[in-house]
PDB file of C-alpha atoms in Angstrom:
ATOM      1  CA  ALA A   1     -19.687   2.014  15.131  1.00  0.00           C
ATOM      2  CA  ASP A   2     -18.470   5.501  14.371  1.00  0.00           C
ATOM      3  CA  LYS A   3     -15.536   5.038  17.213  1.00  0.00           C
ATOM      4  CA  VAL A   4     -13.151   2.530  17.511  1.00  0.00           C
ATOM      5  CA  PHE A   5     -11.085   1.520  20.848  1.00  0.00           C
ATOM      6  CA  LEU A   6      -8.307  -1.072  21.578  1.00  0.00           C
ATOM      7  CA  VAL A   7      -6.761  -2.046  25.184  1.00  0.00           C
ATOM      8  CA  LEU A   8      -3.202  -1.768  24.389  1.00  0.00           C
ATOM      9  CA  LYS A   9      -0.302  -2.339  26.821  1.00  0.00           C
ATOM     10  CA  PRO A  10       3.427  -1.169  25.814  1.00  0.00           C
ATOM     11  CA  THR A  11       6.197  -3.633  26.766  1.00  0.00           C
ATOM     12  CA  GLN A  12       8.986  -0.738  26.693  1.00  0.00           C
ATOM     13  CA  ALA A  13       9.252   3.070  26.449  1.00  0.00           C
ATOM     14  CA  ASN A  14       8.623   4.685  23.483  1.00  0.00           C
ATOM     15  CA  SER A  15       6.126   2.256  22.037  1.00  0.00           C
ATOM     16  CA  SER A  16       3.894   3.307  18.968  1.00  0.00           C
ATOM     17  CA  ILE A  17       1.619   1.817  16.414  1.00  0.00           C
ATOM     18  CA  ARG A  18       0.132   3.578  13.327  1.00  0.00           C
ATOM     19  CA  ILE A  19      -3.289   3.349  12.296  1.00  0.00           C
ATOM     20  CA  TYR A  20      -4.736   3.240   8.707  1.00  0.00           C
ATOM     21  CA  LEU A  21      -8.405   4.096   7.499  1.00  0.00           C
ATOM     22  CA  ASP A  22      -9.041   2.375   4.115  1.00  0.00           C
ATOM     23  CA  GLU A  23      -5.473   1.841   3.124  1.00  0.00           C
ATOM     24  CA  LYS A  24      -4.526   5.290   4.046  1.00  0.00           C
ATOM     25  CA  LEU A  25      -2.722   6.939   7.267  1.00  0.00           C
ATOM     26  CA  ILE A  26      -5.826   8.181   9.152  1.00  0.00           C
ATOM     27  CA  THR A  27      -6.101  12.116   8.807  1.00  0.00           C
ATOM     28  CA  SER A  28      -7.315  14.341  11.591  1.00  0.00           C
ATOM     29  CA  GLU A  29     -10.684  14.270  10.243  1.00  0.00           C
ATOM     30  CA  ASN A  30     -11.192  10.827  11.500  1.00  0.00           C
ATOM     31  CA  ASP A  31      -8.419   9.868  14.114  1.00  0.00           C
ATOM     32  CA  GLY A  32      -9.392   9.278  17.760  1.00  0.00           C
ATOM     33  CA  ALA A  33      -8.339  11.205  20.520  1.00  0.00           C
ATOM     34  CA  ASP A  34      -5.446   9.566  21.174  1.00  0.00           C
ATOM     35  CA  VAL A  35      -3.939   9.607  17.634  1.00  0.00           C
ATOM     36  CA  LYS A  36      -1.473  12.545  16.565  1.00  0.00           C
ATOM     37  CA  GLU A  37      -0.805  12.197  12.632  1.00  0.00           C
ATOM     38  CA  GLY A  38      -1.820   8.945  12.444  1.00  0.00           C
ATOM     39  CA  ILE A  39       0.313   7.662  15.071  1.00  0.00           C
ATOM     40  CA  ILE A  40      -0.511   6.695  18.741  1.00  0.00           C
ATOM     41  CA  ASN A  41       2.768   6.915  21.313  1.00  0.00           C
ATOM     42  CA  LEU A  42       1.793   4.175  24.051  1.00  0.00           C
ATOM     43  CA  GLN A  43       2.629   5.342  27.733  1.00  0.00           C
ATOM     44  CA  THR A  44       0.805   3.478  29.562  1.00  0.00           C
ATOM     45  CA  ASP A  45      -1.770   0.069  29.347  1.00  0.00           C
ATOM     46  CA  LYS A  46      -4.944   1.669  28.977  1.00  0.00           C
ATOM     47  CA  LEU A  47      -8.266   1.928  26.334  1.00  0.00           C
ATOM     48  CA  TYR A  48      -6.914   4.001  23.426  1.00  0.00           C
ATOM     49  CA  ASN A  49      -9.055   5.850  21.141  1.00  0.00           C
ATOM     50  CA  LEU A  50      -8.333   4.887  17.734  1.00  0.00           C
ATOM     51  CA  VAL A  51     -11.203   6.378  15.037  1.00  0.00           C
ATOM     52  CA  ASP A  52     -13.513   8.708  15.802  1.00  0.00           C
ATOM     53  CA  LEU A  53     -15.748   9.324  12.403  1.00  0.00           C
ATOM     54  CA  GLU A  54     -17.142  12.518  12.368  1.00  0.00           C
ATOM     55  CA  ASP A  55     -19.748  11.775   9.389  1.00  0.00           C
ATOM     56  CA  GLY A  56     -21.034   8.970  11.307  1.00  0.00           C
ATOM     57  CA  PRO A  57     -20.827   4.754  10.725  1.00  0.00           C
ATOM     58  CA  ARG A  58     -19.822   3.295   7.479  1.00  0.00           C
ATOM     59  CA  GLU A  59     -18.401   0.499   6.245  1.00  0.00           C
ATOM     60  CA  HIS A  60     -14.128   0.905   6.268  1.00  0.00           C
ATOM     61  CA  ILE A  61     -10.895  -1.357   6.422  1.00  0.00           C
ATOM     62  CA  LEU A  62      -9.051  -0.506   9.746  1.00  0.00           C
ATOM     63  CA  LYS A  63      -5.361  -1.551   9.891  1.00  0.00           C
ATOM     64  CA  ILE A  64      -2.972  -1.170  12.547  1.00  0.00           C
ATOM     65  CA  GLU A  65       0.562  -1.754  11.973  1.00  0.00           C
ATOM     66  CA  PHE A  66       2.441  -2.367  15.233  1.00  0.00           C
ATOM     67  CA  LEU A  67       5.927  -0.139  15.504  1.00  0.00           C
ATOM     68  CA  THR A  68       7.346  -1.774  18.130  1.00  0.00           C
ATOM     69  CA  PRO A  69       7.613  -5.401  18.981  1.00  0.00           C
ATOM     70  CA  GLY A  70       5.767  -6.821  22.014  1.00  0.00           C
ATOM     71  CA  ILE A  71       2.766  -4.649  22.147  1.00  0.00           C
ATOM     72  CA  GLU A  72      -0.159  -6.532  23.729  1.00  0.00           C
ATOM     73  CA  ALA A  73      -3.465  -5.924  22.269  1.00  0.00           C
ATOM     74  CA  PHE A  74      -6.233  -7.381  24.610  1.00  0.00           C
ATOM     75  CA  ALA A  75      -9.920  -6.192  23.657  1.00  0.00           C
ATOM     76  CA  PHE A  76     -11.272  -4.066  20.333  1.00  0.00           C
ATOM     77  CA  THR A  77     -14.701  -1.916  21.717  1.00  0.00           C
ATOM     78  CA  PHE A  78     -16.741   0.267  19.429  1.00  0.00           C
ATOM     79  CA  GLY A  79     -19.248   2.839  20.080  1.00  0.00           C
TER      80      GLY A  79
END
């Protein structure tokens, strides 16, 4: 897949996660619509766009760092 989505629910104000692709902070070249400078600031529970690979699907390692305790994750989807 060249897109990765995750349903997330913040449990407090100013909740955020950090996204890494292949052990490096994701860049604007491959980040999803909800990512800004490698960070997603969670405002509400919804489906967040984490990754959007411009060069199409390939094998990668995705790492998500939860910067705020208590964030709930529900479902990964790929497109």
